[in-house]
Short mmCIF file of C-alpha atoms in Angstrom, two decimals:
data_model
loop_
_atom_site.label_atom_id
_atom_site.label_comp_id
_atom_site.label_asym_id
_atom_site.label_seq_id
_atom_site.Cartn_x
_atom_site.Cartn_y
_atom_site.Cartn_z
CA MET A 1 109.90 20.75 161.44
CA GLU A 2 112.14 22.55 158.96
CA PRO A 3 115.04 24.50 160.43
CA GLY A 4 114.35 28.15 161.01
CA ARG A 5 115.20 30.97 163.27
CA TRP A 6 111.93 30.63 165.16
CA ALA A 7 111.58 26.83 165.07
CA GLY A 8 109.65 25.51 168.00
CA ARG A 9 107.25 28.40 168.39
CA ALA A 10 103.56 28.03 167.69
CA PRO A 11 102.92 29.39 164.22
CA GLN A 12 99.66 31.01 165.27
CA THR A 13 101.23 33.18 167.92
CA ALA A 14 104.91 33.41 167.06
CA ARG A 15 106.16 36.95 166.87
CA VAL A 16 109.43 38.32 165.68
CA GLY A 17 111.32 39.57 168.69
CA LYS A 18 109.51 40.25 171.94
CA ARG A 19 105.90 39.57 171.24
CA ASN A 20 104.54 42.12 173.72
CA ASP A 21 106.75 45.02 172.57
CA ALA A 22 104.51 46.36 169.80
CA ARG A 23 106.40 49.65 169.80
CA TRP A 24 109.22 48.17 167.77
CA SER A 25 107.98 44.75 166.67
CA TRP A 26 105.66 46.34 164.05
CA GLY A 27 103.33 43.39 164.62
CA LEU A 28 105.59 41.17 162.53
CA GLN A 29 104.80 37.48 162.64
CA ALA A 30 107.33 34.78 161.90
CA ALA A 31 106.64 32.61 158.89
CA ALA A 32 105.94 28.91 159.43
CA PRO A 33 107.69 25.98 157.71
CA GLY A 34 104.56 25.33 155.66
CA SER A 35 104.09 28.92 154.50
CA ARG A 36 103.39 29.53 150.84
CA THR A 37 103.29 32.62 148.65
CA THR A 38 100.60 35.08 149.74
CA ARG A 39 98.26 37.00 147.45
CA LEU A 40 99.89 40.20 148.62
CA GLU A 41 103.27 39.00 147.38
CA LEU A 42 101.71 38.20 144.02
CA PHE A 43 100.41 41.75 143.94
CA TYR A 44 103.89 43.06 144.65
CA ASP A 45 105.27 40.94 141.82
CA LEU A 46 103.12 42.86 139.36
CA VAL A 47 105.49 45.80 139.57
CA PHE A 48 108.42 43.52 138.80
CA VAL A 49 106.50 42.23 135.77
CA PHE A 50 106.20 45.85 134.70
CA ALA A 51 109.88 46.40 135.47
CA PHE A 52 111.09 43.49 133.35
CA LEU A 53 108.75 44.44 130.49
CA SER A 54 109.77 48.11 130.56
CA VAL A 55 113.49 47.43 130.68
CA THR A 56 113.15 44.88 127.88
CA THR A 57 111.15 47.27 125.70
CA LEU A 58 113.56 50.12 126.38
CA THR A 59 116.57 48.00 125.47
CA ALA A 60 114.91 46.68 122.30
CA THR A 61 114.46 50.20 120.92
CA ASP A 62 118.24 50.65 120.60
CA LEU A 63 120.00 47.37 121.23
CA THR A 64 123.75 47.89 120.99
CA PRO A 65 126.51 46.04 122.88
CA VAL A 66 126.79 48.93 125.35
CA ASN A 67 123.04 49.15 125.90
CA LEU A 68 122.86 45.37 126.25
CA TYR A 69 125.42 45.50 129.04
CA ARG A 70 123.50 48.34 130.68
CA PHE A 71 120.38 46.21 130.48
CA LEU A 72 122.17 43.35 132.25
CA LEU A 73 123.34 45.72 135.02
CA VAL A 74 119.84 47.08 135.60
CA LEU A 75 118.42 43.55 135.54
CA ALA A 76 120.98 42.44 138.14
CA LEU A 77 119.94 45.24 140.50
CA LEU A 78 116.25 44.51 139.92
CA TRP A 79 116.85 40.84 140.68
CA TRP A 80 118.74 41.66 143.86
CA SER A 81 115.92 43.95 144.97
CA TRP A 82 113.39 41.21 144.32
CA THR A 83 115.38 38.52 146.13
CA GLY A 84 115.65 40.79 149.16
CA PHE A 85 111.90 41.08 149.24
CA ALA A 86 111.58 37.31 148.81
CA ARG A 87 113.84 36.82 151.86
CA VAL A 88 111.65 39.18 153.88
CA GLY A 89 108.51 37.25 152.89
CA ASN A 90 110.16 33.96 153.79
CA ALA A 91 111.18 35.14 157.26
CA CYS A 92 107.96 36.99 158.13
CA ARG A 93 104.36 36.72 157.02
CA ALA A 94 104.05 39.25 154.22
CA ASP A 95 100.42 40.11 154.94
CA GLN A 96 100.69 40.69 158.70
CA GLY A 97 101.60 43.69 160.82
CA MET A 98 103.46 46.54 159.16
CA LEU A 99 104.99 44.35 156.47
CA PRO A 100 102.32 45.26 153.88
CA VAL A 101 103.30 48.91 154.35
CA VAL A 102 106.95 48.02 153.78
CA GLY A 103 105.86 46.15 150.67
CA PHE A 104 103.89 49.11 149.35
CA VAL A 105 106.90 51.37 149.87
CA THR A 106 109.01 48.85 147.95
CA VAL A 107 106.46 48.70 145.14
CA ALA A 108 106.25 52.49 144.85
CA ALA A 109 110.03 52.90 144.85
CA THR A 110 110.44 50.10 142.30
CA PHE A 111 107.81 51.63 140.03
CA LEU A 112 109.53 55.02 140.16
CA LEU A 113 112.90 53.33 139.63
CA VAL A 114 111.64 51.75 136.42
CA LEU A 115 110.19 55.06 135.21
CA SER A 116 113.59 56.67 135.77
CA ALA A 117 115.49 53.82 134.04
CA PRO A 118 115.68 55.61 130.63
CA GLY A 119 117.72 58.35 132.29
CA ALA A 120 119.60 56.18 134.76
CA PHE A 121 122.84 56.33 132.74
CA GLN A 122 122.41 59.69 131.05
CA ASP A 123 120.19 62.46 132.37
CA ARG A 124 117.49 63.67 130.01
CA PRO A 125 116.47 67.33 129.87
CA GLY A 126 113.07 68.49 131.01
CA GLY A 127 112.58 66.31 134.07
CA LEU A 128 114.02 65.12 137.32
CA PRO A 129 117.68 64.02 137.31
CA GLY A 130 117.37 60.42 136.16
CA PRO A 131 120.59 59.01 137.69
CA LEU A 132 119.82 60.51 141.10
CA VAL A 133 116.20 59.34 141.05
CA PHE A 134 117.26 55.83 140.09
CA ALA A 135 119.93 55.66 142.81
CA GLY A 136 117.59 57.15 145.42
CA CYS A 137 114.81 54.67 144.61
CA TYR A 138 117.23 51.77 144.82
CA PHE A 139 118.41 52.98 148.22
CA VAL A 140 114.80 53.22 149.46
CA ILE A 141 114.06 49.67 148.27
CA ARG A 142 117.08 48.21 150.04
CA MET A 143 116.49 50.20 153.23
CA ALA A 144 112.84 49.14 153.33
CA GLN A 145 113.91 45.50 153.20
CA LEU A 146 116.71 45.88 155.73
CA SER A 147 114.45 47.75 158.13
CA VAL A 148 112.45 44.55 158.62
CA PHE A 149 115.55 42.54 159.48
CA GLY A 150 116.63 45.40 161.72
CA ARG A 151 113.46 44.90 163.75
CA VAL A 152 114.13 41.18 163.87
CA ASP A 153 117.69 41.68 165.12
CA ARG A 154 116.81 44.15 167.87
CA ALA A 155 116.17 41.25 170.21
CA ASP A 156 119.81 40.14 169.88
CA PRO A 157 122.45 42.75 170.93
CA THR A 158 125.23 41.04 168.97
CA ARG A 159 123.24 40.78 165.79
CA ARG A 160 121.99 44.32 166.31
CA ARG A 161 125.54 45.68 166.34
CA ARG A 162 126.54 43.64 163.31
CA PHE A 163 123.41 44.75 161.52
CA LEU A 164 124.80 48.26 161.25
CA THR A 165 127.54 46.96 158.97
CA ARG A 166 124.90 45.59 156.62
CA LEU A 167 123.57 49.10 156.07
CA LEU A 168 126.90 50.13 154.57
CA VAL A 169 126.50 47.78 151.59
CA PRO A 170 123.47 49.43 149.91
CA ALA A 171 124.84 52.82 150.94
CA MET A 172 128.11 52.11 149.10
CA ALA A 173 126.26 50.74 146.08
CA THR A 174 123.99 53.78 145.97
CA ALA A 175 126.95 56.14 146.28
CA LEU A 176 128.61 54.44 143.31
CA LEU A 177 125.41 54.80 141.27
CA VAL A 178 125.27 58.51 142.11
CA VAL A 179 128.90 59.01 141.10
CA ALA A 180 128.32 57.01 137.92
CA GLY A 181 125.42 59.27 137.00
CA THR A 182 127.17 62.58 137.64
CA VAL A 183 130.97 62.41 137.25
CA PRO A 184 131.38 60.68 133.82
CA ALA A 185 129.12 63.25 132.15
CA ARG A 186 131.67 65.96 132.97
CA LEU A 187 134.57 64.20 131.27
CA PRO A 188 135.67 65.65 127.92
CA GLU A 189 136.09 62.28 126.19
CA ALA A 190 132.82 60.40 125.72
CA ARG A 191 134.46 57.01 125.29
CA PHE A 192 136.19 57.36 128.66
CA ALA A 193 132.95 58.54 130.25
CA VAL A 194 131.01 55.46 129.11
CA GLY A 195 133.75 53.09 130.27
CA LEU A 196 134.01 54.77 133.68
CA GLN A 197 130.24 54.74 134.12
CA LEU A 198 129.92 51.05 133.29
CA ALA A 199 132.84 50.27 135.62
CA LEU A 200 131.18 52.10 138.52
CA TRP A 201 127.86 50.34 137.90
CA THR A 202 129.61 47.00 137.70
CA LEU A 203 131.39 47.68 140.98
CA ALA A 204 128.06 48.57 142.65
CA VAL A 205 126.52 45.28 141.48
CA LEU A 206 129.57 43.28 142.58
CA ILE A 207 129.52 44.86 146.05
CA GLU A 208 125.88 43.95 146.56
CA TYR A 209 126.27 40.38 145.36
CA ALA A 210 129.69 39.65 146.84
CA VAL A 211 128.97 41.00 150.32
CA GLY A 212 125.40 39.77 150.32
CA THR A 213 126.40 36.20 149.57
CA THR A 214 129.61 35.97 151.61
CA VAL A 215 129.12 38.11 154.71
CA ALA A 216 125.48 39.09 154.99
CA TRP A 217 124.22 35.63 154.02
CA HIS A 218 124.66 34.58 157.67
CA TRP A 219 121.54 36.65 158.33
CA TRP A 220 119.56 34.74 155.73
CA VAL A 221 116.92 32.32 156.90
CA VAL A 222 114.88 29.88 154.82
CA VAL A 223 111.97 29.10 157.12
CA SER A 224 109.74 27.68 154.40
CA ALA A 225 111.36 25.74 151.58
CA GLY A 226 108.03 25.65 149.75
CA HIS A 227 107.68 29.43 149.85
CA TRP A 228 111.26 30.00 148.69
CA ALA A 229 110.93 27.57 145.77
CA GLU A 230 107.51 28.86 144.77
CA ARG A 231 108.59 32.51 144.75
CA HIS A 232 111.49 31.82 142.40
CA ALA A 233 109.44 29.56 140.17
CA LEU A 234 106.91 32.34 139.76
CA MET A 235 109.64 34.71 138.60
CA VAL A 236 110.75 32.17 136.01
CA LEU A 237 107.13 32.10 134.86
CA VAL A 238 107.13 35.91 134.68
CA ALA A 239 110.26 35.85 132.54
CA LEU A 240 108.68 33.30 130.20
CA GLY A 241 105.69 35.59 130.00
CA GLU A 242 108.02 38.24 128.57
CA SER A 243 108.48 36.02 125.53
CA ILE A 244 104.73 35.62 125.11
CA ILE A 245 104.29 39.39 125.32
CA ALA A 246 107.11 39.85 122.81
CA LEU A 247 105.24 37.58 120.41
CA GLY A 248 102.09 39.64 120.81
CA LEU A 249 103.64 43.11 120.72
CA GLY A 250 106.49 42.44 118.30
CA PRO A 251 104.66 43.06 115.00
CA LYS A 252 103.52 46.61 114.35
CA THR A 253 99.87 47.28 115.07
CA GLY A 254 97.58 47.05 112.07
CA LEU A 255 99.80 44.92 109.87
CA PRO A 256 98.17 41.85 108.30
CA LEU A 257 98.85 38.39 109.66
CA THR A 258 101.03 36.91 106.95
CA GLY A 259 102.32 33.37 106.63
CA PRO A 260 105.85 34.23 107.83
CA VAL A 261 104.46 36.09 110.85
CA ALA A 262 102.23 33.14 111.76
CA ALA A 263 105.12 30.70 111.31
CA ALA A 264 107.43 32.83 113.46
CA ALA A 265 104.76 33.10 116.15
CA LEU A 266 104.21 29.34 116.25
CA LEU A 267 107.95 28.64 116.35
CA GLY A 268 108.38 31.19 119.12
CA ILE A 269 105.62 29.54 121.17
CA LEU A 270 107.28 26.15 120.64
CA VAL A 271 110.52 27.43 122.15
CA VAL A 272 108.70 29.00 125.11
CA ALA A 273 106.78 25.77 125.70
CA ALA A 274 110.02 23.78 125.67
CA LEU A 275 111.64 26.18 128.14
CA TRP A 276 108.61 25.94 130.41
CA TRP A 277 108.61 22.14 130.24
CA VAL A 278 112.30 21.69 131.04
CA TYR A 279 111.88 23.67 134.27
CA PHE A 280 108.34 23.11 135.53
CA ASP A 281 107.73 19.51 134.49
CA THR A 282 110.25 17.99 136.89
CA LEU A 283 113.05 20.34 137.94
CA ALA A 284 110.89 22.74 139.95
CA PHE A 285 109.57 19.83 142.05
CA ALA A 286 113.01 18.27 142.42
CA LEU A 287 114.57 21.53 143.61
CA GLU A 288 111.88 22.10 146.21
CA GLN A 289 112.19 18.52 147.45
CA ALA A 290 115.98 18.90 147.74
CA LEU A 291 115.48 22.10 149.72
CA HIS A 292 113.03 20.34 152.04
CA HIS A 293 115.48 17.49 152.47
CA ALA A 294 118.28 19.85 153.54
CA ARG A 295 117.55 19.82 157.27
CA ASP A 296 120.85 21.44 158.27
CA ARG A 297 120.56 25.24 158.27
CA THR A 298 123.92 25.83 156.58
CA ALA A 299 123.28 23.23 153.88
CA ARG A 300 119.86 24.69 153.20
CA LEU A 301 121.17 28.23 152.93
CA ARG A 302 123.95 27.18 150.57
CA LEU A 303 121.46 25.39 148.35
CA ALA A 304 119.05 28.33 148.44
CA ARG A 305 121.86 30.75 147.61
CA ALA A 306 123.56 28.75 144.85
CA VAL A 307 120.53 27.27 143.08
CA TYR A 308 117.97 30.01 143.52
CA THR A 309 119.71 33.33 144.13
CA PHE A 310 122.58 32.70 141.71
CA LEU A 311 121.40 30.28 139.03
CA HIS A 312 117.87 31.63 138.68
CA LEU A 313 119.35 35.00 137.69
CA PRO A 314 121.03 33.73 134.47
CA MET A 315 117.94 31.59 133.87
CA THR A 316 115.74 34.68 134.00
CA THR A 317 118.28 36.68 132.03
CA GLY A 318 118.41 34.06 129.28
CA THR A 319 114.64 34.08 128.96
CA ILE A 320 114.49 37.86 128.69
CA LEU A 321 117.33 37.88 126.15
CA TYR A 322 115.31 35.43 124.08
CA ALA A 323 112.31 37.76 124.40
CA LEU A 324 114.47 40.67 123.22
CA GLY A 325 115.59 38.81 120.12
CA LEU A 326 112.10 37.51 119.43
CA LYS A 327 110.58 40.98 119.68
CA ASP A 328 112.93 42.39 117.05
CA LEU A 329 112.54 39.34 114.82
CA LEU A 330 108.74 39.54 114.78
CA ALA A 331 108.81 43.27 114.11
CA GLU A 332 111.09 42.83 111.09
CA VAL A 333 109.20 39.84 109.67
CA ALA A 334 105.92 41.77 109.91
CA ASP A 335 107.38 44.83 108.16
CA PRO A 336 106.39 44.89 104.45
CA ALA A 337 109.74 46.52 103.62
CA THR A 338 111.68 43.40 104.59
CA PRO A 339 112.02 40.19 102.54
CA THR A 340 109.25 37.63 102.94
CA TRP A 341 111.02 35.49 105.52
CA GLY A 342 113.09 38.28 107.00
CA TRP A 343 116.68 39.39 106.68
CA ALA A 344 119.61 37.22 107.61
CA LEU A 345 119.66 36.94 111.40
CA GLY A 346 123.23 38.18 111.82
CA GLY A 347 125.78 37.60 114.53
CA PHE A 348 124.62 40.17 117.08
CA TRP A 349 120.90 39.39 117.09
CA GLY A 350 121.66 35.71 116.64
CA GLY A 351 123.86 35.84 119.73
CA VAL A 352 121.04 37.45 121.69
CA LEU A 353 118.39 34.96 120.52
CA TYR A 354 120.44 31.75 120.59
CA GLY A 355 122.55 32.89 123.53
CA GLY A 356 119.47 33.52 125.66
CA VAL A 357 118.15 29.99 125.14
CA ALA A 358 121.60 28.47 125.67
CA LEU A 359 122.06 30.43 128.91
CA TYR A 360 118.67 29.21 130.14
CA LEU A 361 119.47 25.57 129.39
CA LEU A 362 122.92 25.81 131.01
CA SER A 363 121.28 27.25 134.13
CA ILE A 364 118.93 24.26 134.20
CA VAL A 365 121.92 21.91 133.97
CA GLY A 366 123.61 23.79 136.82
CA CYS A 367 120.51 23.51 139.00
CA TRP A 368 120.34 19.74 138.48
CA TRP A 369 124.00 19.34 139.35
CA LEU A 370 124.02 21.51 142.48
CA ALA A 371 120.72 20.13 143.82
CA VAL A 372 120.97 16.39 143.13
CA ARG A 373 124.44 15.94 141.60
CA GLU A 374 123.14 14.77 138.23
CA VAL A 375 124.69 15.67 134.87
CA HIS A 376 121.97 16.12 132.26
CA ARG A 377 123.82 15.44 129.04
CA PRO A 378 120.88 15.88 126.63
CA LEU A 379 120.67 19.54 127.56
CA LEU A 380 124.42 19.97 127.21
CA VAL A 381 124.22 18.35 123.78
CA ALA A 382 121.37 20.70 122.87
CA VAL A 383 123.49 23.71 123.87
CA GLY A 384 126.40 22.32 121.85
CA ALA A 385 124.11 21.85 118.86
CA LEU A 386 122.91 25.45 119.14
CA VAL A 387 126.49 26.69 119.15
CA ALA A 388 127.47 24.43 116.25
CA SER A 389 124.53 25.60 114.14
CA THR A 390 125.33 29.31 114.42
CA PRO A 391 127.61 29.57 111.35
CA ILE A 392 124.66 28.54 109.19
CA ALA A 393 121.72 29.77 111.27
CA PHE A 394 123.01 33.33 111.46
CA ARG A 395 123.21 33.56 107.66
CA VAL A 396 119.72 32.31 106.78
CA PRO A 397 116.47 34.35 106.96
CA GLU A 398 115.20 35.10 110.44
CA VAL A 399 112.19 32.77 110.37
CA ALA A 400 114.41 29.88 109.22
CA ALA A 401 116.90 30.67 112.00
CA LEU A 402 114.07 30.66 114.51
CA GLY A 403 112.98 27.29 113.09
CA VAL A 404 116.45 25.86 113.69
CA LEU A 405 116.40 27.20 117.24
CA ALA A 406 112.95 25.72 117.90
CA LEU A 407 113.87 22.34 116.42
CA LEU A 408 117.10 21.95 118.40
CA THR A 409 115.57 23.21 121.66
CA ALA A 410 112.47 21.01 121.42
CA ALA A 411 114.54 17.98 120.43
CA GLY A 412 116.92 18.48 123.35
CA VAL A 413 114.09 18.88 125.86
CA ALA A 414 112.27 15.83 124.46
CA TRP A 415 115.45 13.76 124.72
CA GLU A 416 115.93 15.02 128.26
CA THR A 417 112.41 13.91 129.20
CA ARG A 418 112.74 10.45 127.66
CA SER A 419 116.13 9.75 129.26
CA GLU A 420 115.10 10.37 132.88
CA ASN A 421 114.93 6.65 133.65
CA GLY A 422 112.04 6.74 136.12
CA ARG A 423 113.26 9.75 138.10
CA ARG A 424 110.63 12.03 136.57
CA ARG A 425 107.86 9.65 137.66
CA ARG A 426 109.22 9.43 141.22
CA VAL A 427 109.65 13.18 141.60
CA ARG A 428 106.22 13.99 140.24
CA GLN A 429 104.56 11.23 142.27
CA LEU A 430 106.12 12.55 145.46
CA ALA A 431 104.95 16.07 144.61
CA LEU A 432 101.43 14.78 143.94
CA GLU A 433 101.33 12.90 147.24
CA GLU A 434 102.43 16.03 149.09
CA GLN A 435 99.74 18.05 147.37
CA LEU A 436 97.04 15.49 148.19
CA ALA A 437 98.16 15.34 151.82
CA ALA A 438 98.06 19.13 152.11
CA GLU A 439 94.61 19.27 150.53
CA ALA A 440 93.34 16.57 152.90
CA GLU A 441 94.68 18.47 155.91
CA GLN A 442 93.09 21.69 154.70
CA SER A 443 89.77 19.93 154.18
CA ARG A 444 89.92 18.46 157.70
CA TRP A 445 90.66 21.88 159.23
CA ARG A 446 87.84 23.53 157.29
CA ARG A 447 85.34 20.90 158.39
CA GLU A 448 86.25 21.58 162.01
CA HIS A 449 86.45 25.37 161.95
CA LEU A 450 84.40 26.72 159.03
#
């Protein structure tokens, strides 16, 4: 049995805390080592799909260095909110007891948070105060998640006392967001106001991540390695979906499908397919197997924190940055006022487009190293080739620059696949055997009970 806080209890009857004390247990049920993602969690993820899409679209309308950094700050807080919910679903069954209610509260607060995102940094007239709404929604999301762990810890007096210190972290982060949304606007110099606001937001993000992964991580529990790996893989898939949506919504509605638009769309799909392949073909299975193999609780938590909580954030960020660049590129290529194959890509947009793919590939390399201690040189060479090509790629028309990006990315991923020396076959064979064994066990149970 995988290590977990409730290891040894029968999965069918295990309750968090005292099972008979329904007054405070909320009917929570501990997750089992074989738990997987529930349909209810997939429903909750829909709001995060909307969140990523909305923030991406909002940033694309006026993408400047300052707005790009704001986008990264908002994305970091969204990711931290999502990972907190993933930890809750890994510790307790997401569709049992009062946990669905907690999830609905989280979804509602997240939805309102995204709607308030346009005014999160600067209040807009004619509505609710955007910075305060954003900060309040974030506080509700974090408190909803921590309330579940508060119920869990009530059975342990020591953990219950220490739990109170955990509440200070989101409170401090929220307070900084409130100050960032109110104080800088009263400063006479706008340049100082923007710098102070970004500094306060950055401090709020650092507090959440630093405390959450150094002090509060002792409260983390990875009961089901399969659930933890699957949840994060699904978010990578969501991020890749952003690129597909960018391809579909990039050109203006009603414009004809020209040759350059079709070429850009096909090249964009090629890059997305390569990014999908380099993660889901082998790495996703290898990471889950490494997490299963980590029987020691501390080793498992370190792997879950480093590979999934940390490295999947830049992986997701890189994918969304690529979607940002692709969205603008398709819109310009489809515009009749632009040259046939688009304007020169330029340093800023080229950095967003190429930098997003490079960040994704470097995150993949980091995952391989931390999980199985393997250095994947083909991907490093591909990143180096992307960097080396920028002096030329940023000066050619946009479709040609996208072609260079697609060629180098696809070539690097193909080289990576061919150079695996039998490891890919072993990893995938082990994953297939696990799947067949699980299906056989499910079939046996259904024959006996259904």
